[in-house]
CSV table of C-alpha atoms in Angstrom, one decimal:
chain,number,residue,atom,x,y,z
A,1,MET,CA,-9.2,21.2,-9.4
A,2,SER,CA,-9.8,18.4,-7.0
A,3,VAL,CA,-7.5,16.2,-9.0
A,4,ARG,CA,-5.2,18.5,-9.0
A,5,ASN,CA,-5.5,19.0,-5.4
A,6,ARG,CA,-5.2,15.5,-4.8
A,7,ARG,CA,-2.1,14.9,-7.0
A,8,SER,CA,0.0,17.7,-5.0
A,9,GLY,CA,-1.3,16.1,-1.7
A,10,GLY,CA,0.0,12.7,-3.2
A,11,SER,CA,3.3,14.4,-3.9
A,12,LEU,CA,3.7,15.8,-0.5
A,13,GLU,CA,2.9,12.5,1.2
A,14,TRP,CA,5.8,10.8,-0.9
A,15,LEU,CA,8.0,13.8,-0.3
A,16,ILE,CA,7.3,13.3,3.6
A,17,PHE,CA,7.6,9.9,3.6
A,18,ILE,CA,11.1,9.9,1.7
A,19,VAL,CA,12.6,12.6,4.1
A,20,CYS,CA,11.2,10.4,7.1
A,21,ALA,CA,12.9,7.1,5.8
A,22,ALA,CA,15.9,9.2,4.6
A,23,VAL,CA,16.4,10.4,8.1
A,24,SER,CA,16.1,7.0,9.7
A,25,VAL,CA,18.4,5.7,7.5
A,26,VAL,CA,21.4,8.4,8.2
A,27,LEU,CA,20.3,8.6,11.8
A,28,LEU,CA,21.1,4.5,11.7
A,29,LEU,CA,24.6,5.4,10.1
A,30,THR,CA,25.3,8.0,12.6
A,31,SER,CA,23.9,6.9,15.6
A,32,PRO,CA,26.8,6.1,17.7
A,33,LYS,CA,27.8,9.5,16.9
A,34,PRO,CA,27.8,12.2,20.0
A,35,GLY,CA,24.2,14.1,18.9
A,36,ALA,CA,22.7,11.0,18.4
A,37,ARG,CA,23.7,9.9,21.8
A,38,ALA,CA,22.7,13.3,23.3
A,39,LEU,CA,19.2,12.7,21.9
A,40,LYS,CA,19.1,9.1,23.1
A,41,ASP,CA,20.2,10.1,26.7
A,42,THR,CA,17.6,13.1,27.0
A,43,ALA,CA,14.8,10.8,25.6
A,44,SER,CA,15.6,7.9,28.1
A,45,ASP,CA,15.8,10.3,31.0
A,46,VAL,CA,12.2,11.7,30.3
A,47,VAL,CA,10.6,8.4,29.4
A,48,GLY,CA,12.3,6.1,31.9
A,49,TYR,CA,10.9,8.8,34.7
A,50,ALA,CA,7.4,8.7,32.8
A,51,ALA,CA,7.4,5.0,32.8
A,52,SER,CA,8.5,4.5,36.5
A,53,PRO,CA,5.3,4.1,38.3
A,54,LEU,CA,4.3,1.3,36.1
A,55,HIS,CA,7.0,-0.5,37.9
A,56,ALA,CA,4.6,-0.7,40.6
A,57,VAL,CA,1.9,-1.9,38.6
A,58,ARG,CA,4.4,-5.0,37.2
A,59,ARG,CA,5.5,-5.8,41.0
A,60,ILE,CA,1.8,-6.4,41.7
A,61,PHE,CA,2.2,-9.4,39.5
A,62,SER,CA,5.1,-11.0,40.7
A,63,ILE,CA,5.1,-10.2,44.2
A,64,TRP,CA,3.7,-13.3,45.6
A,65,SER,CA,5.7,-15.5,43.8
A,66,ASP,CA,8.8,-13.4,44.5
A,67,PHE,CA,7.8,-14.2,48.5
A,68,ASP,CA,7.7,-17.8,48.0
A,69,ILE,CA,10.9,-18.0,46.0
A,70,LEU,CA,12.6,-15.4,48.7
A,71,GLN,CA,11.5,-17.6,51.5
A,72,GLU,CA,13.0,-20.7,50.0
A,73,HIS,CA,16.1,-18.7,49.5
A,74,ALA,CA,16.4,-17.6,53.0
A,75,LEU,CA,15.7,-20.8,54.4
A,76,ALA,CA,18.3,-22.2,52.1
A,77,LEU,CA,21.1,-19.3,52.9
A,78,SER,CA,20.5,-19.4,56.4
A,79,LYS,CA,21.9,-23.2,56.1
A,80,GLU,CA,24.6,-22.1,53.7
A,81,ASN,CA,25.4,-19.1,56.1
A,82,SER,CA,26.2,-21.6,59.0
A,83,LYS,CA,28.6,-23.7,56.9
A,84,LEU,CA,29.9,-20.6,55.3
A,85,ARG,CA,31.0,-19.1,58.5
A,86,ASP,CA,32.8,-22.3,59.6
A,87,ALA,CA,34.8,-22.3,56.2
A,88,LEU,CA,35.5,-18.4,56.6
A,89,ILE,CA,37.1,-18.9,60.0
A,90,GLU,CA,39.1,-21.6,58.5
A,91,ASN,CA,40.0,-20.0,55.3
A,92,ASP,CA,41.2,-16.7,57.3
A,93,ARG,CA,43.3,-18.9,59.1
A,94,LEU,CA,44.8,-20.8,56.0
A,95,ARG,CA,45.3,-17.4,54.4
A,96,ALA,CA,47.1,-15.7,57.1
A,97,SER,CA,49.4,-18.8,57.2
A,98,LEU,CA,50.1,-18.8,53.6
A,99,GLU,CA,50.3,-15.1,53.7
A,100,TYR,CA,47.6,-14.7,50.9
A,101,ARG,CA,46.7,-11.0,50.3
A,102,SER,CA,43.0,-10.4,50.9
A,103,ARG,CA,40.4,-9.4,48.3
A,104,SER,CA,38.5,-6.5,48.7
A,105,ASP,CA,34.6,-6.6,47.9
A,106,PHE,CA,32.7,-4.5,45.8
A,107,THR,CA,30.5,-2.0,46.7
A,108,THR,CA,26.9,-2.2,44.8
A,109,ILE,CA,24.1,0.2,44.1
A,110,PRO,CA,20.7,-1.1,44.0
A,111,ALA,CA,18.3,-0.3,41.3
A,112,SER,CA,15.2,-1.3,39.7
A,113,VAL,CA,14.0,-1.9,36.1
A,114,ILE,CA,11.9,0.5,34.8
A,115,SER,CA,11.5,-0.5,31.1
A,116,ALA,CA,12.3,-3.3,28.6
A,117,VAL,CA,11.9,-1.7,25.2
A,118,GLY,CA,13.0,-3.4,21.7
A,119,PRO,CA,12.9,-7.4,21.1
A,120,ALA,CA,12.7,-9.5,24.0
A,121,LEU,CA,15.3,-11.4,22.5
A,122,GLY,CA,17.6,-8.5,22.6
A,123,GLY,CA,18.0,-9.1,26.5
A,124,GLN,CA,18.1,-5.0,27.3
A,125,PHE,CA,16.5,-3.2,30.1
A,126,ARG,CA,16.6,0.2,31.7
A,127,LEU,CA,17.5,0.7,35.3
A,128,ASP,CA,16.3,3.7,37.5
A,129,ARG,CA,19.6,4.5,38.3
A,130,GLY,CA,22.3,6.5,36.5
A,131,ARG,CA,25.0,8.7,36.9
A,132,VAL,CA,23.7,10.8,39.4
A,133,SER,CA,23.6,7.7,41.4
A,134,GLY,CA,27.0,6.7,40.5
A,135,VAL,CA,26.2,4.2,38.2
A,136,GLU,CA,29.4,3.7,35.4
A,137,LEU,CA,29.4,2.6,31.9
A,138,ASN,CA,30.3,-0.7,31.5
A,139,ALA,CA,29.2,-1.9,35.5
A,140,ALA,CA,28.3,-5.4,36.3
A,141,VAL,CA,24.9,-5.5,36.8
A,142,ILE,CA,23.9,-8.8,39.3
A,143,THR,CA,21.3,-10.1,41.3
A,144,PRO,CA,21.6,-12.2,44.5
A,145,LEU,CA,21.0,-15.3,42.0
A,146,GLY,CA,24.2,-14.4,39.8
A,147,LEU,CA,25.4,-12.1,36.9
A,148,VAL,CA,22.9,-10.5,34.8
A,149,GLY,CA,25.1,-8.5,32.3
A,150,LYS,CA,26.7,-5.0,32.2
A,151,THR,CA,25.7,-1.3,31.5
A,152,VAL,CA,26.2,-0.3,28.1
A,153,GLU,CA,24.6,3.2,28.0
A,154,VAL,CA,24.5,5.6,31.1
A,155,THR,CA,22.4,8.8,31.4
A,156,ASP,CA,21.9,10.9,34.4
A,157,ASN,CA,19.2,8.9,35.8
A,158,THR,CA,18.7,5.8,33.9
A,159,ALA,CA,21.3,3.2,32.8
A,160,LEU,CA,20.8,0.5,29.5
A,161,VAL,CA,21.8,-3.1,30.6
A,162,GLN,CA,22.6,-5.4,28.2
A,163,THR,CA,21.9,-9.1,29.8
A,164,LEU,CA,23.9,-12.2,28.7
A,165,ILE,CA,21.1,-12.8,26.2
A,166,GLY,CA,22.0,-11.6,23.0
A,167,ASN,CA,25.3,-10.3,24.1
A,168,SER,CA,27.9,-8.9,21.9
A,169,TYR,CA,30.6,-9.8,24.4
A,170,GLY,CA,31.9,-12.8,26.1
A,171,VAL,CA,32.3,-13.0,29.7
A,172,ALA,CA,35.6,-14.5,30.9
A,173,VAL,CA,34.7,-17.5,33.5
A,174,MET,CA,36.2,-20.3,35.6
A,175,LEU,CA,34.9,-23.6,36.6
A,176,GLU,CA,34.4,-23.2,40.6
A,177,ARG,CA,35.8,-27.3,41.1
A,178,THR,CA,38.6,-27.1,38.7
A,179,ARG,CA,39.8,-23.1,38.3
A,180,MET,CA,39.7,-23.9,34.6
A,181,ARG,CA,39.2,-20.7,32.8
A,182,GLY,CA,36.9,-20.1,29.6
A,183,ILE,CA,34.7,-17.7,27.8
A,184,LEU,CA,30.8,-17.7,28.4
A,185,ARG,CA,28.8,-16.9,25.5
A,186,TRP,CA,25.0,-16.8,24.5
A,187,THR,CA,24.7,-18.6,21.2
A,188,GLY,CA,21.0,-18.8,20.5
A,189,PRO,CA,17.9,-18.6,22.3
A,190,ASP,CA,18.0,-20.7,25.8
A,191,ARG,CA,21.7,-21.8,24.5
A,192,PHE,CA,24.5,-20.4,26.5
A,193,THR,CA,28.0,-22.2,25.7
A,194,LEU,CA,31.4,-22.2,27.5
A,195,SER,CA,34.4,-22.5,25.1
A,196,GLY,CA,37.9,-21.9,24.9
A,197,LEU,CA,39.0,-24.4,27.6
A,198,PRO,CA,41.8,-26.8,27.0
A,199,GLN,CA,41.2,-30.4,25.5
A,200,GLY,CA,40.5,-33.2,27.8
A,201,VAL,CA,39.2,-30.8,30.7
A,202,ASP,CA,37.9,-32.1,33.6
A,203,ILE,CA,34.4,-30.8,33.2
A,204,LYS,CA,30.9,-32.5,34.9
A,205,SER,CA,27.6,-31.7,34.6
A,206,GLY,CA,26.6,-29.5,37.5
A,207,ASP,CA,30.0,-27.7,37.9
A,208,LEU,CA,29.4,-24.1,39.0
A,209,VAL,CA,30.3,-21.5,36.5
A,210,LEU,CA,31.8,-18.1,38.1
A,211,THR,CA,33.5,-15.0,36.5
A,212,SER,CA,37.0,-15.3,36.6
A,213,GLY,CA,37.9,-11.5,37.0
A,214,TYR,CA,39.9,-11.4,33.8
A,215,GLY,CA,39.1,-8.2,32.0
A,216,THR,CA,38.0,-4.7,33.0
A,217,VAL,CA,34.0,-5.4,33.7
A,218,PHE,CA,33.3,-8.3,35.7
A,219,PRO,CA,35.1,-8.6,39.1
A,220,LYS,CA,36.3,-12.7,40.5
A,221,GLY,CA,33.8,-14.8,41.8
A,222,ILE,CA,30.3,-14.0,40.6
A,223,ARG,CA,28.0,-16.9,40.1
A,224,VAL,CA,27.1,-17.5,36.8
A,225,GLY,CA,25.5,-20.9,36.0
A,226,VAL,CA,26.0,-24.4,36.1
A,227,VAL,CA,27.4,-26.7,33.5
A,228,THR,CA,23.8,-28.8,32.1
A,229,ASP,CA,26.1,-31.8,30.1
A,230,GLU,CA,29.4,-33.2,30.2
A,231,SER,CA,29.6,-33.6,26.2
A,232,SER,CA,31.0,-31.1,24.6
A,233,VAL,CA,29.2,-29.9,21.4
A,234,LEU,CA,30.6,-27.9,18.2
A,235,SER,CA,29.9,-24.3,17.9
A,236,ILE,CA,31.4,-21.3,15.9
A,237,TYR,CA,33.6,-20.8,18.9
A,238,GLY,CA,34.8,-24.4,18.6
A,239,GLU,CA,34.4,-27.0,21.4
A,240,SER,CA,32.1,-26.0,23.9
A,241,TRP,CA,29.8,-27.0,26.7
A,242,ARG,CA,26.3,-25.9,27.4
A,243,VAL,CA,25.7,-23.6,30.5
A,244,GLN,CA,22.4,-23.1,32.3
A,245,PRO,CA,22.5,-19.5,34.0
A,246,PHE,CA,21.0,-19.0,37.5
A,247,VAL,CA,19.3,-15.8,36.6
A,248,ASP,CA,16.3,-15.7,34.4
A,249,PHE,CA,17.1,-12.5,32.3
A,250,ARG,CA,13.1,-12.3,31.4
A,251,THR,CA,12.0,-12.0,34.7
A,252,VAL,CA,14.7,-9.5,36.0
A,253,GLU,CA,13.1,-6.6,38.3
A,254,ASP,CA,15.3,-5.8,41.0
A,255,VAL,CA,19.2,-5.6,40.6
A,256,PHE,CA,22.5,-4.3,41.8
A,257,VAL,CA,24.9,-2.2,40.0
A,258,VAL,CA,28.8,-3.0,40.9
A,259,THR,CA,30.7,0.2,41.6
A,260,GLY,CA,34.3,0.9,42.4
A,261,THR,CA,36.2,-1.0,40.0
A,262,ASN,CA,39.2,-0.4,41.8
A,263,TRP,CA,39.5,-4.0,43.2
A,264,PRO,CA,42.9,-5.8,43.4
A,265,ASP,CA,43.3,-7.7,40.0
A,266,PRO,CA,43.6,-11.4,41.2
A,267,TYR,CA,45.6,-12.4,38.4
A,268,ALA,CA,48.1,-9.3,38.6
A,269,GLY,CA,51.1,-10.0,36.6
A,270,GLN,CA,49.7,-12.5,34.6
A,271,ASN,CA,48.5,-11.7,30.6
A,272,ASP,CA,45.2,-9.7,31.3
A,273,LEU,CA,42.9,-9.6,28.4
A,274,PRO,CA,39.9,-7.5,27.8
A,275,ILE,CA,37.5,-10.3,27.2
A,276,GLU,CA,34.6,-8.3,28.3
A,277,ALA,CA,35.2,-5.2,26.1
A,278,LYS,CA,33.2,-5.4,23.0
A,279,PRO,CA,35.1,-5.9,20.2
B,1,MET,CA,-7.4,14.7,15.3
B,2,THR,CA,-3.6,15.4,16.4
B,3,PRO,CA,-4.0,16.3,19.9
B,4,LYS,CA,-5.7,13.0,20.3
B,5,ILE,CA,-3.0,11.2,17.7
B,6,VAL,CA,-0.2,12.8,20.1
B,7,ILE,CA,-2.0,11.8,23.5
B,8,THR,CA,-2.5,8.2,22.5
B,9,ALA,CA,0.9,8.2,20.9
B,10,LEU,CA,2.7,9.2,24.0
B,11,SER,CA,0.3,6.8,26.4
B,12,LEU,CA,1.5,3.9,24.1
B,13,LEU,CA,5.0,4.4,24.3
B,14,ILE,CA,4.9,4.7,27.9
B,15,LEU,CA,2.9,1.7,28.4
B,16,GLN,CA,5.2,-0.1,26.2
B,17,ALA,CA,8.0,0.7,28.0
B,18,GLY,CA,6.5,0.1,31.2
B,19,LEU,CA,4.3,-2.6,30.8
B,20,GLY,CA,5.9,-4.5,27.6
B,21,PRO,CA,8.0,-6.9,29.7
B,22,LEU,CA,4.7,-8.1,31.5
B,23,LEU,CA,3.3,-9.2,28.3
B,24,THR,CA,6.8,-11.2,27.3
B,25,VAL,CA,6.0,-14.5,26.4
B,26,GLY,CA,9.1,-16.5,26.0
B,27,TYR,CA,11.0,-14.4,23.6
B,28,ALA,CA,8.0,-12.8,21.7
B,29,ARG,CA,7.2,-9.4,22.9
B,30,PRO,CA,4.1,-7.4,21.3
B,31,SER,CA,4.8,-3.9,20.2
B,32,PHE,CA,1.9,-1.5,20.6
B,33,LEU,CA,2.8,1.0,18.6
B,34,LEU,CA,3.2,-0.9,15.2
B,35,PRO,CA,-0.6,-1.1,15.2
B,36,PHE,CA,-1.1,2.1,16.0
B,37,ALA,CA,1.0,3.3,13.1
B,38,VAL,CA,-0.7,1.2,10.9
B,39,TYR,CA,-4.3,2.4,12.4
B,40,VAL,CA,-3.2,6.1,11.8
B,41,GLY,CA,-2.1,5.2,8.2
B,42,LEU,CA,-5.6,3.8,7.7
B,43,THR,CA,-7.9,6.2,9.5
B,44,SER,CA,-5.9,9.4,8.7
B,45,GLY,CA,-4.1,9.1,5.7
B,46,PRO,CA,-0.4,8.2,4.6
B,47,LEU,CA,0.8,11.7,5.6
B,48,TRP,CA,0.0,11.2,9.5
B,49,GLY,CA,0.7,7.5,9.4
B,50,THR,CA,4.4,8.6,8.0
B,51,VAL,CA,4.8,11.1,10.6
B,52,THR,CA,3.4,9.1,13.6
B,53,GLY,CA,5.4,6.2,12.7
B,54,PHE,CA,8.5,8.0,12.2
B,55,ILE,CA,8.2,10.0,15.7
B,56,LEU,CA,7.3,7.0,17.9
B,57,GLY,CA,10.0,4.8,16.2
B,58,LEU,CA,12.3,7.7,17.0
B,59,ALA,CA,11.0,7.4,20.5
B,60,VAL,CA,11.4,3.9,20.8
B,61,ASP,CA,14.9,3.7,19.5
B,62,ALA,CA,15.9,6.4,21.5
B,63,ILE,CA,14.9,4.9,25.0
B,64,GLY,CA,15.7,1.3,23.6
B,65,GLY,CA,19.2,-0.1,23.2
B,66,LEU,CA,18.4,-0.3,19.1
B,67,PRO,CA,20.1,1.9,17.2
B,68,LEU,CA,18.5,5.0,16.4
B,69,GLY,CA,16.1,5.3,13.3
B,70,MET,CA,15.7,1.5,13.0
B,71,SER,CA,12.3,1.3,14.5
B,72,ALA,CA,11.5,5.1,13.1
B,73,LEU,CA,12.2,3.3,9.2
B,74,ALA,CA,10.0,0.4,10.1
B,75,LEU,CA,6.9,2.4,11.6
B,76,CYS,CA,6.9,5.4,8.9
B,77,ILE,CA,6.7,2.4,6.3
B,78,ALA,CA,4.2,0.7,8.1
B,79,GLY,CA,2.5,4.2,8.6
B,80,PHE,CA,2.6,5.1,4.8
B,81,PHE,CA,2.3,1.8,3.2
B,82,SER,CA,-0.8,0.7,4.9
B,83,ALA,CA,-2.4,3.9,3.8
B,84,LYS,CA,-1.5,3.4,0.3
B,85,ILE,CA,-2.1,-0.1,-0.2
B,86,ALA,CA,-6.0,0.1,1.6
B,87,ASP,CA,-6.6,3.4,0.1
B,88,GLY,CA,-10.4,3.7,0.3
B,89,VAL,CA,-10.9,0.4,1.9
B,90,PRO,CA,-13.2,0.5,5.1
B,91,LEU,CA,-11.6,-0.3,8.2
B,92,ARG,CA,-12.4,-4.2,8.6
B,93,LEU,CA,-11.0,-6.9,10.8
B,94,TRP,CA,-9.4,-9.2,8.3
B,95,TRP,CA,-8.5,-7.2,5.9
B,96,PRO,CA,-7.4,-4.5,5.6
B,97,TRP,CA,-6.7,-4.6,9.7
B,98,THR,CA,-5.1,-7.8,10.6
B,99,THR,CA,-3.4,-8.2,7.3
B,100,LEU,CA,-1.4,-5.1,7.4
B,101,VAL,CA,-0.7,-5.4,11.1
B,102,LEU,CA,0.7,-8.6,10.4
B,103,LEU,CA,2.5,-7.6,7.2
B,104,PHE,CA,4.5,-4.6,9.0
B,105,ALA,CA,4.9,-6.5,12.3
B,106,SER,CA,6.6,-9.2,10.2
B,107,VAL,CA,8.9,-6.5,8.6
B,108,LEU,CA,9.6,-4.6,11.6
B,109,GLU,CA,11.1,-8.0,13.2
B,110,ILE,CA,13.1,-8.9,10.5
B,111,LEU,CA,15.0,-5.7,10.5
B,112,ARG,CA,15.3,-5.6,14.3
B,113,LEU,CA,16.7,-9.4,14.0
B,114,LEU,CA,18.9,-8.7,11.0
B,115,LEU,CA,20.8,-6.3,13.0
B,116,LEU,CA,21.0,-8.3,16.0
B,117,ALA,CA,22.0,-11.2,14.1
B,118,ARG,CA,24.7,-9.1,12.2
B,119,ALA,CA,25.8,-7.6,15.5
B,120,ASN,CA,26.1,-11.0,17.2
B,121,GLU,CA,27.2,-13.2,14.1
B,122,LEU,CA,24.2,-15.3,14.9
B,123,PRO,CA,21.9,-17.4,12.8
B,124,PHE,CA,19.1,-15.0,11.5
B,125,LEU,CA,16.7,-17.7,10.7
B,126,SER,CA,16.8,-19.5,14.1
B,127,LEU,CA,16.7,-15.9,15.8
B,128,LEU,CA,13.4,-15.3,13.2
B,129,LEU,CA,11.8,-18.7,14.4
B,130,TRP,CA,12.2,-18.1,18.1
B,131,SER,CA,11.8,-14.6,18.3
B,132,GLY,CA,10.6,-12.6,15.3
B,133,ILE,CA,7.7,-14.7,14.0
B,134,PRO,CA,6.1,-15.1,17.8
B,135,SER,CA,6.5,-11.7,18.3
B,136,ALA,CA,4.8,-10.6,15.0
B,137,LEU,CA,2.2,-12.9,16.0
B,138,TRP,CA,1.9,-11.8,19.4
B,139,THR,CA,1.6,-8.1,18.2
B,140,THR,CA,-1.3,-9.2,15.6
B,141,ALA,CA,-3.0,-11.1,18.2
B,142,LEU,CA,-3.4,-7.9,20.5
B,143,ALA,CA,-4.0,-5.9,17.3
B,144,VAL,CA,-7.1,-8.0,16.7
B,145,LEU,CA,-8.3,-8.1,20.7
B,146,TRP,CA,-8.0,-4.2,20.5
B,147,PHE,CA,-10.4,-4.2,17.3
B,148,LEU,CA,-12.9,-6.6,18.9
B,149,SER,CA,-12.6,-4.8,21.9
B,150,PRO,CA,-15.3,-2.0,23.2
B,151,LEU,CA,-12.2,0.2,23.2
B,152,HIS,CA,-12.2,0.3,19.2
B,153,LYS,CA,-16.0,0.2,18.7
B,154,SER,CA,-16.3,3.8,21.3
B,155,GLU,CA,-13.2,4.8,19.0
B,156,GLY,CA,-15.7,3.9,16.0
B,157,ALA,CA,-18.7,5.6,17.5
B,158,THR,CA,-16.8,8.8,18.1
B,159,ARG,CA,-15.4,9.3,14.9
């Protein structure tokens, strides 16, 4: 009798396991479909809400180092501000004389990171702001230091951000000094490369890399990083240069989500390639 | 047993979502849920191990950016086979606890990185070296710490 029970119990265990494994595989194959998306959205809202108080705990660990960093930044920025004020006045005067059209600033929504589930390498985290707060899909996410990534999932109260780490998209960028445009990609742990530049390009270590405004996601002029090596390397994307981003994506806690994507296209009339769009 | 599993699972899920980033070292992030699925498998049998792993994995996939079903598959395999492999073996530190956690943490990381590498056209071995192996070791280290801690001893006393 006991042997029979154990056998029937064993069959049930196998049956349940096979069903669970089969459901997992089916879900894997159908995860982009609307039903699975709705389930993901609901679960994200619930767990995001439940995990949000833990954000305060995490902040305690970083608040002192943040304070020191912010003080240094405040000092540097106050110096830079006075220089930029002069430059702005001069720039306005020159623009007016050349009849350049003015570029409108984009608006932002402040948000905090409430969870980061999954592999650290994936470079994804969830924010405490969603559709209700005005966050849209494919919105650029930035910090005062520079570009972080873009939103790849948006629910009513949360948003999932894909950083430049482990990205499946290239960012259209340009060199500040020479205005040469290229594409920035993550090509492995601690490795970002700038490719798509013409041969013989004038590039120096320390050149500032900004978003170029090509495409539909990232507005022009957001700081991304600096070129760290003048010599090019060969990658699967051809000749490319190493870039060090300004943002440490693993320690991001507070960000700004860019909204109002109706900024004037700085390259209107030119061939506009949706480079940031996921293929 | 069931309410206890449910409450622990929910707590671990919230801890994973909220405090996981705090325990991230380099590209290594530990999983609290995989050792729990293994533990449930070892102490409550393959049925509970499978169901717990499946539901927890589904929840993790739902709140993270990974495709729905990926962690569910890995965790239900961990819950089920940990019970089957160590059937009748008393729960001890190195065997079956540490060995099985390390084994299934490696399986979970390999599954995750295979998807990541495929989606991003990146070298799988490099990802495994930088993130997969360190994450599996980190998860195992935390599981060992938990086993040696008073938390586990008090758990053992109540059973």
